[in-house]
């Protein structure tokens, strides 16, 4: 029932948006807070507790939340009869951001698109923050948001300085086998270094930002004096040859990013680009002898590795060949594209991983400390300490549940993590028994 | 392929090593006791915006924050809450009207989060260009840092500034005592500050246009007037479309990219490549047509760069000059070409490019040389046709710098007080001592949350304050300490 009401409200708001230049939440089907100073706020009352009321309004299409003291500020408070009263203080307040957004049916010829961020400036390590499973997870959401008729556009905005090579194949498979089959899927590169560039190399369409960069894919084991060599290096080169063919790129390009392969190119009059495995045969020096290749937008444009450079969604829309794309999602101040539900999941995932990563050391130490205290206690007094130890163990479990890549990165694999977990639970159970 | 020496795996090995450390807690294996006498519960109530309700005692109150003592499991804790986080304060009978007397001895540094009444929009005739003049001075990464710049930009946008003029003069000194400070030499370089510079470049190059768009206005023009931009600060003018120089202005101090990393050649080349192209990427925002040549010349001493002129326009190219009309900017720094001590002392070396007013103008990077602010405004045609709406933005930067100075002193004081706490005596004395330890650590955390990005890690680390990988205080470790103190108290027997 509530879902239907929300759908009606969304529809009413959409209609109002068409007819009004300066849109505020329409008075029909809305809550209203009238202040003693005469101001009136219309929208949805989302919370009411401690003598305060929070109302979500929309000003010029931008949602904002206002809060007032009922005693001090509010003259009257009118609820839309269809709107249930907000939950009491003890109940979990409804998060308006979680409200189901109902999209209107597609109009003929309408193209819908979303921007999914793979990494952001602060949290971007491949295999930790940029993982295949959270991309795969949002496919059903995307099917709802931009449809299943193959007209949808998915832009993957990549901002990552690299990470675990182990994740490359998984991300590449997810993009190539799942996304590209359903939607026009393109990469929009701000920073794609190392494993991030390798993950992006299966996109046929790569666009850059003006400050974008892409490459530097040399593998190494954490320390600068430990490159990937021998059989592992050959396997990595072979893997990237296969991935290069997915994106339609000459294998020399990725090779120059991995192993100091000199590279030059000539753009033929036909528009085709001919690549040379040295720095002299082609008219354009792409990678000097001895260097590792990283593209900037100028070089990537010159040798047609990039399809174009865009800094705004409008510029990207034009480069994609459309006059208009309905970019699905909510406009949020400070973000250059609307946040779809699929994108919100990417953002929430990274936020959770960041929190987990920050706290992991602490949780592990406190788990060990509480377990140690319990071991030193007489059996009858261990309960509270074991309870605390278990709570920290649960946090570690939840962390792995949110991001299974942690199990691989920290324990060597899910199986190894499960074994470790089983052993810890056995220790706790033993201590609880005695 | 398993990369076992990754940072995350390093974390695990740290964890496992931690597990081997014997438990350093009180020896008495007694049941945990909740202290009923742990603290006298106050009658003041704080209602936080996020919904938390705290009952306790207001210890002190300033214009911007409330120091509040409550308890957790019988252990009192004191935390300073910014007033912006507080919805309402309900004062108990014990509290004097108006709250506790504002703390005098150690006033809280001005908070950047505190919402004060916004300056009213500066009124100006519609034909005047609205500009904000913002001065960036101090040590790069300390006095010049992303949070105050972000706030200054927000304030400039709220004043609908059409132009933002940065006057830039960063401190470029040897590390050392106040008596031994002297300017760094040209051969000393800090390309490694690029990572930190990117955090600030993001604010100016990305966030500012987004803020403007959200406010329904065109992104402001950004102008840099350079007195000194050395080390990480050099990347700011490199990304700007309009740069003016002071007659003694210099941009550089980033010439160690080719030499700062050691390791296997292929891996080092990867690291150089990604850093170089990230820096070049930012320089592309300036629209300067030879961004890569310019950045290579400024960052790598082997790169030979010259300038020629085509139809009167400067063109940078790799290689030596081939005719008298061309000019060498940087040589290959090999053998006889290595800068001499004479050249280094007189700033005339050419192993790496350090931009000055002459060569910057020669290569078309500088729009002009001006000696004073009024000359700059005249050059920008803002002297008569412009109105400065950036008073608030400028104050944001000043507040940050003065706040940082006070904060470092407060950190040292709190840390000393924390270290001086002795947990001894009877149970009540031990409880009080631990409570004091927690209070000091919580106070430090509150400071670090607000000021951490600007505090000098080289001053903090010798004190014993844990520093994280990003160079700021590691709050998770401090949280761990607090938790352990709480556990010690729970294990302590009367």
PDB file of C-alpha atoms in Angstrom, chain A residues 133-326:
ATOM      1  CA  UNK A 133      30.743  -9.286  -7.140  1.00  0.00           C
ATOM      2  CA  UNK A 134      29.258  -5.911  -6.215  1.00  0.00           C
ATOM      3  CA  UNK A 135      28.986  -5.084  -9.925  1.00  0.00           C
ATOM      4  CA  UNK A 136      27.219  -8.354 -10.625  1.00  0.00           C
ATOM      5  CA  UNK A 137      24.967  -7.834  -7.644  1.00  0.00           C
ATOM      6  CA  UNK A 138      23.407  -4.677  -9.119  1.00  0.00           C
ATOM      7  CA  UNK A 139      22.505  -6.176 -12.491  1.00  0.00           C
ATOM      8  CA  UNK A 140      18.863  -6.847 -11.463  1.00  0.00           C
ATOM      9  CA  UNK A 141      18.615  -3.280 -10.156  1.00  0.00           C
ATOM     10  CA  UNK A 142      19.976  -1.941 -13.418  1.00  0.00           C
ATOM     11  CA  UNK A 143      17.503  -4.018 -15.367  1.00  0.00           C
ATOM     12  CA  UNK A 144      14.753  -2.213 -13.474  1.00  0.00           C
ATOM     13  CA  UNK A 145      16.382   1.200 -13.773  1.00  0.00           C
ATOM     14  CA  UNK A 146      17.384   1.295 -17.424  1.00  0.00           C
ATOM     15  CA  UNK A 147      15.497  -1.634 -18.867  1.00  0.00           C
ATOM     16  CA  UNK A 148      16.247  -4.851 -20.656  1.00  0.00           C
ATOM     17  CA  UNK A 149      15.633  -3.757 -24.231  1.00  0.00           C
ATOM     18  CA  UNK A 150      19.347  -3.231 -24.964  1.00  0.00           C
ATOM     19  CA  UNK A 151      18.945   0.529 -25.344  1.00  0.00           C
ATOM     20  CA  UNK A 152      20.340   1.320 -21.923  1.00  0.00           C
ATOM     21  CA  UNK A 153      23.759   2.872 -21.373  1.00  0.00           C
ATOM     22  CA  UNK A 154      26.011   1.951 -18.471  1.00  0.00           C
ATOM     23  CA  UNK A 155      28.956   4.253 -17.911  1.00  0.00           C
ATOM     24  CA  UNK A 156      31.590   2.882 -15.587  1.00  0.00           C
ATOM     25  CA  UNK A 157      33.509   5.797 -14.189  1.00  0.00           C
ATOM     26  CA  UNK A 158      36.883   4.460 -13.094  1.00  0.00           C
ATOM     27  CA  UNK A 159      39.032   6.107 -10.454  1.00  0.00           C
ATOM     28  CA  UNK A 160      41.557   3.611  -9.204  1.00  0.00           C
ATOM     29  CA  UNK A 161      45.268   3.459  -8.657  1.00  0.00           C
ATOM     30  CA  UNK A 162      45.354  -0.330  -9.007  1.00  0.00           C
ATOM     31  CA  UNK A 163      45.355  -3.241  -6.615  1.00  0.00           C
ATOM     32  CA  UNK A 164      45.069  -6.996  -6.777  1.00  0.00           C
ATOM     33  CA  UNK A 165      45.738  -8.629 -10.123  1.00  0.00           C
ATOM     34  CA  UNK A 166      43.585 -11.537  -9.008  1.00  0.00           C
ATOM     35  CA  UNK A 167      40.441  -9.435  -9.449  1.00  0.00           C
ATOM     36  CA  UNK A 168      41.178  -8.392 -13.040  1.00  0.00           C
ATOM     37  CA  UNK A 169      39.747 -11.478 -14.730  1.00  0.00           C
ATOM     38  CA  UNK A 170      36.628 -11.381 -12.561  1.00  0.00           C
ATOM     39  CA  UNK A 171      35.865  -7.747 -13.357  1.00  0.00           C
ATOM     40  CA  UNK A 172      36.655  -8.268 -17.017  1.00  0.00           C
ATOM     41  CA  UNK A 173      34.334 -11.296 -17.122  1.00  0.00           C
ATOM     42  CA  UNK A 174      31.538  -9.418 -15.371  1.00  0.00           C
ATOM     43  CA  UNK A 175      31.766  -6.515 -17.818  1.00  0.00           C
ATOM     44  CA  UNK A 176      32.246  -8.633 -20.938  1.00  0.00           C
ATOM     45  CA  UNK A 177      29.865 -11.497 -20.211  1.00  0.00           C
ATOM     46  CA  UNK A 178      27.149  -9.735 -18.232  1.00  0.00           C
ATOM     47  CA  UNK A 179      27.078  -5.991 -18.779  1.00  0.00           C
ATOM     48  CA  UNK A 180      28.015  -5.762 -22.431  1.00  0.00           C
ATOM     49  CA  UNK A 181      25.368  -8.324 -23.332  1.00  0.00           C
ATOM     50  CA  UNK A 182      22.647  -6.276 -21.711  1.00  0.00           C
ATOM     51  CA  UNK A 183      23.636  -2.666 -22.252  1.00  0.00           C
ATOM     52  CA  UNK A 184      25.945  -0.369 -24.139  1.00  0.00           C
ATOM     53  CA  UNK A 185      28.707  -0.391 -21.552  1.00  0.00           C
ATOM     54  CA  UNK A 186      31.480   2.166 -21.724  1.00  0.00           C
ATOM     55  CA  UNK A 187      34.380   3.212 -19.522  1.00  0.00           C
ATOM     56  CA  UNK A 188      34.929   6.823 -18.489  1.00  0.00           C
ATOM     57  CA  UNK A 189      38.452   7.116 -17.201  1.00  0.00           C
ATOM     58  CA  UNK A 190      39.614   9.512 -14.549  1.00  0.00           C
ATOM     59  CA  UNK A 191      42.395   7.264 -13.292  1.00  0.00           C
ATOM     60  CA  UNK A 192      42.870   3.654 -14.288  1.00  0.00           C
ATOM     61  CA  UNK A 193      46.274   2.513 -13.218  1.00  0.00           C
ATOM     62  CA  UNK A 194      47.637  -1.010 -13.165  1.00  0.00           C
ATOM     63  CA  UNK A 195      44.948  -3.575 -12.266  1.00  0.00           C
ATOM     64  CA  UNK A 196      42.289  -0.919 -12.910  1.00  0.00           C
ATOM     65  CA  UNK A 197      43.484  -0.420 -16.490  1.00  0.00           C
ATOM     66  CA  UNK A 198      43.739  -4.173 -16.980  1.00  0.00           C
ATOM     67  CA  UNK A 199      40.157  -4.531 -15.719  1.00  0.00           C
ATOM     68  CA  UNK A 200      38.989  -1.800 -18.113  1.00  0.00           C
ATOM     69  CA  UNK A 201      40.773  -3.201 -21.149  1.00  0.00           C
ATOM     70  CA  UNK A 202      37.768  -5.251 -22.246  1.00  0.00           C
ATOM     71  CA  UNK A 203      35.691  -2.135 -22.975  1.00  0.00           C
ATOM     72  CA  UNK A 204      35.472  -1.346 -26.670  1.00  0.00           C
ATOM     73  CA  UNK A 205      34.527   2.215 -25.818  1.00  0.00           C
ATOM     74  CA  UNK A 206      36.852   4.109 -23.530  1.00  0.00           C
ATOM     75  CA  UNK A 207      36.444   7.823 -22.847  1.00  0.00           C
ATOM     76  CA  UNK A 208      38.793  10.010 -20.826  1.00  0.00           C
ATOM     77  CA  UNK A 209      38.408  13.052 -18.636  1.00  0.00           C
ATOM     78  CA  UNK A 210      40.809  15.926 -19.357  1.00  0.00           C
ATOM     79  CA  UNK A 211      43.041  14.825 -16.502  1.00  0.00           C
ATOM     80  CA  UNK A 212      42.465  11.124 -17.172  1.00  0.00           C
ATOM     81  CA  UNK A 213      45.239   8.543 -17.196  1.00  0.00           C
ATOM     82  CA  UNK A 214      45.352   4.851 -18.035  1.00  0.00           C
ATOM     83  CA  UNK A 215      48.148   2.289 -17.915  1.00  0.00           C
ATOM     84  CA  UNK A 216      51.247   1.441 -15.833  1.00  0.00           C
ATOM     85  CA  UNK A 217      50.262  -2.220 -15.544  1.00  0.00           C
ATOM     86  CA  UNK A 218      53.543  -3.734 -14.428  1.00  0.00           C
ATOM     87  CA  UNK A 219      52.871  -6.415 -11.828  1.00  0.00           C
ATOM     88  CA  UNK A 220      54.890  -6.544  -8.630  1.00  0.00           C
ATOM     89  CA  UNK A 221      54.655  -8.079  -5.207  1.00  0.00           C
ATOM     90  CA  UNK A 222      54.207  -5.108  -2.908  1.00  0.00           C
ATOM     91  CA  UNK A 223      57.857  -4.107  -2.896  1.00  0.00           C
ATOM     92  CA  UNK A 224      59.461  -2.158  -5.763  1.00  0.00           C
ATOM     93  CA  UNK A 225      62.277  -4.665  -6.038  1.00  0.00           C
ATOM     94  CA  UNK A 226      59.966  -7.631  -6.563  1.00  0.00           C
ATOM     95  CA  UNK A 227      58.476  -7.611 -10.065  1.00  0.00           C
ATOM     96  CA  UNK A 228      56.279 -10.399 -11.346  1.00  0.00           C
ATOM     97  CA  UNK A 229      58.620 -12.498 -13.456  1.00  0.00           C
ATOM     98  CA  UNK A 230      59.029 -15.838 -15.214  1.00  0.00           C
ATOM     99  CA  UNK A 231      55.993 -18.018 -15.779  1.00  0.00           C
ATOM    100  CA  UNK A 232      53.677 -15.723 -13.817  1.00  0.00           C
ATOM    101  CA  UNK A 233      54.677 -12.809 -16.011  1.00  0.00           C
ATOM    102  CA  UNK A 234      54.065 -14.822 -19.172  1.00  0.00           C
ATOM    103  CA  UNK A 235      50.679 -15.884 -17.835  1.00  0.00           C
ATOM    104  CA  UNK A 236      49.819 -12.293 -17.109  1.00  0.00           C
ATOM    105  CA  UNK A 237      50.884 -11.206 -20.612  1.00  0.00           C
ATOM    106  CA  UNK A 238      48.852 -14.031 -22.135  1.00  0.00           C
ATOM    107  CA  UNK A 239      45.822 -13.162 -20.004  1.00  0.00           C
ATOM    108  CA  UNK A 240      45.984  -9.569 -21.175  1.00  0.00           C
ATOM    109  CA  UNK A 241      46.311 -10.643 -24.805  1.00  0.00           C
ATOM    110  CA  UNK A 242      42.981 -12.417 -24.414  1.00  0.00           C
ATOM    111  CA  UNK A 243      41.427  -9.429 -22.671  1.00  0.00           C
ATOM    112  CA  UNK A 244      42.833  -7.079 -25.341  1.00  0.00           C
ATOM    113  CA  UNK A 245      40.919  -9.016 -27.961  1.00  0.00           C
ATOM    114  CA  UNK A 246      37.698  -8.503 -25.983  1.00  0.00           C
ATOM    115  CA  UNK A 247      38.172  -4.746 -26.245  1.00  0.00           C
ATOM    116  CA  UNK A 248      39.535  -4.885 -29.791  1.00  0.00           C
ATOM    117  CA  UNK A 249      42.964  -3.477 -28.926  1.00  0.00           C
ATOM    118  CA  UNK A 250      46.318  -4.351 -30.413  1.00  0.00           C
ATOM    119  CA  UNK A 251      48.139  -6.541 -27.903  1.00  0.00           C
ATOM    120  CA  UNK A 252      51.226  -4.339 -28.107  1.00  0.00           C
ATOM    121  CA  UNK A 253      49.396  -1.578 -26.236  1.00  0.00           C
ATOM    122  CA  UNK A 254      48.901  -3.538 -23.046  1.00  0.00           C
ATOM    123  CA  UNK A 255      52.351  -5.097 -23.452  1.00  0.00           C
ATOM    124  CA  UNK A 256      53.845  -1.578 -23.434  1.00  0.00           C
ATOM    125  CA  UNK A 257      51.930  -0.944 -20.222  1.00  0.00           C
ATOM    126  CA  UNK A 258      53.290  -4.115 -18.646  1.00  0.00           C
ATOM    127  CA  UNK A 259      56.918  -4.595 -19.708  1.00  0.00           C
ATOM    128  CA  UNK A 260      58.762  -1.606 -21.218  1.00  0.00           C
ATOM    129  CA  UNK A 261      57.706  -2.534 -24.745  1.00  0.00           C
ATOM    130  CA  UNK A 262      58.578   0.385 -27.049  1.00  0.00           C
ATOM    131  CA  UNK A 263      55.620   1.405 -29.142  1.00  0.00           C
ATOM    132  CA  UNK A 264      54.828   3.783 -31.938  1.00  0.00           C
ATOM    133  CA  UNK A 265      51.849   4.211 -34.222  1.00  0.00           C
ATOM    134  CA  UNK A 266      50.726   5.772 -37.454  1.00  0.00           C
ATOM    135  CA  UNK A 267      47.173   6.835 -38.141  1.00  0.00           C
ATOM    136  CA  UNK A 268      46.528   5.822 -41.740  1.00  0.00           C
ATOM    137  CA  UNK A 269      44.440   7.970 -44.095  1.00  0.00           C
ATOM    138  CA  UNK A 270      41.657   5.407 -43.715  1.00  0.00           C
ATOM    139  CA  UNK A 271      41.540   6.232 -40.019  1.00  0.00           C
ATOM    140  CA  UNK A 272      42.965   2.865 -39.090  1.00  0.00           C
ATOM    141  CA  UNK A 273      45.869   2.879 -36.658  1.00  0.00           C
ATOM    142  CA  UNK A 274      48.964   0.823 -37.417  1.00  0.00           C
ATOM    143  CA  UNK A 275      51.038  -0.158 -34.410  1.00  0.00           C
ATOM    144  CA  UNK A 276      54.768  -0.880 -34.298  1.00  0.00           C
ATOM    145  CA  UNK A 277      56.737  -2.621 -31.564  1.00  0.00           C
ATOM    146  CA  UNK A 278      59.457   0.023 -31.543  1.00  0.00           C
ATOM    147  CA  UNK A 279      59.652   3.718 -30.895  1.00  0.00           C
ATOM    148  CA  UNK A 280      60.769   4.743 -34.374  1.00  0.00           C
ATOM    149  CA  UNK A 281      58.722   3.112 -37.139  1.00  0.00           C
ATOM    150  CA  UNK A 282      55.446   4.877 -36.451  1.00  0.00           C
ATOM    151  CA  UNK A 283      54.848   8.599 -36.798  1.00  0.00           C
ATOM    152  CA  UNK A 284      53.700   8.928 -33.207  1.00  0.00           C
ATOM    153  CA  UNK A 285      55.920   7.788 -30.366  1.00  0.00           C
ATOM    154  CA  UNK A 286      53.543   6.116 -27.944  1.00  0.00           C
ATOM    155  CA  UNK A 287      56.064   4.588 -25.551  1.00  0.00           C
ATOM    156  CA  UNK A 288      59.766   5.313 -25.468  1.00  0.00           C
ATOM    157  CA  UNK A 289      62.271   2.526 -25.105  1.00  0.00           C
ATOM    158  CA  UNK A 290      62.758   1.711 -21.440  1.00  0.00           C
ATOM    159  CA  UNK A 291      59.545   3.340 -20.260  1.00  0.00           C
ATOM    160  CA  UNK A 292      56.207   1.911 -19.194  1.00  0.00           C
ATOM    161  CA  UNK A 293      53.182   3.276 -21.015  1.00  0.00           C
ATOM    162  CA  UNK A 294      50.525   5.353 -19.353  1.00  0.00           C
ATOM    163  CA  UNK A 295      48.092   7.221 -21.572  1.00  0.00           C
ATOM    164  CA  UNK A 296      46.938  10.737 -20.904  1.00  0.00           C
ATOM    165  CA  UNK A 297      43.920  12.010 -22.803  1.00  0.00           C
ATOM    166  CA  UNK A 298      45.990  13.763 -25.485  1.00  0.00           C
ATOM    167  CA  UNK A 299      48.006  10.711 -26.454  1.00  0.00           C
ATOM    168  CA  UNK A 300      45.009   8.394 -26.117  1.00  0.00           C
ATOM    169  CA  UNK A 301      43.027  10.638 -28.470  1.00  0.00           C
ATOM    170  CA  UNK A 302      45.876  10.919 -30.941  1.00  0.00           C
ATOM    171  CA  UNK A 303      46.185   7.151 -31.410  1.00  0.00           C
ATOM    172  CA  UNK A 304      42.416   6.576 -31.150  1.00  0.00           C
ATOM    173  CA  UNK A 305      42.683   4.498 -28.026  1.00  0.00           C
ATOM    174  CA  UNK A 306      40.176   6.918 -26.515  1.00  0.00           C
ATOM    175  CA  UNK A 307      36.863   7.677 -28.189  1.00  0.00           C
ATOM    176  CA  UNK A 308      36.952  11.208 -26.797  1.00  0.00           C
ATOM    177  CA  UNK A 309      37.374  13.453 -23.783  1.00  0.00           C
ATOM    178  CA  UNK A 310      34.519  14.587 -21.570  1.00  0.00           C
ATOM    179  CA  UNK A 311      34.448  16.295 -18.213  1.00  0.00           C
ATOM    180  CA  UNK A 312      30.711  16.573 -17.809  1.00  0.00           C
ATOM    181  CA  UNK A 313      27.791  14.264 -18.347  1.00  0.00           C
ATOM    182  CA  UNK A 314      26.522  16.554 -21.086  1.00  0.00           C
ATOM    183  CA  UNK A 315      29.823  16.300 -22.947  1.00  0.00           C
ATOM    184  CA  UNK A 316      29.817  12.530 -22.544  1.00  0.00           C
ATOM    185  CA  UNK A 317      26.225  12.299 -23.803  1.00  0.00           C
ATOM    186  CA  UNK A 318      27.271  14.115 -26.967  1.00  0.00           C
ATOM    187  CA  UNK A 319      30.333  11.918 -27.442  1.00  0.00           C
ATOM    188  CA  UNK A 320      28.139   8.862 -27.074  1.00  0.00           C
ATOM    189  CA  UNK A 321      26.151  10.160 -30.015  1.00  0.00           C
ATOM    190  CA  UNK A 322      22.932  11.091 -28.234  1.00  0.00           C
ATOM    191  CA  UNK A 323      21.124  14.389 -27.967  1.00  0.00           C
ATOM    192  CA  UNK A 324      19.692  13.308 -24.675  1.00  0.00           C
ATOM    193  CA  UNK A 325      20.010  10.455 -22.251  1.00  0.00           C
ATOM    194  CA  UNK A 326      17.732  10.098 -19.276  1.00  0.00           C
TER     195      UNK A 326
END
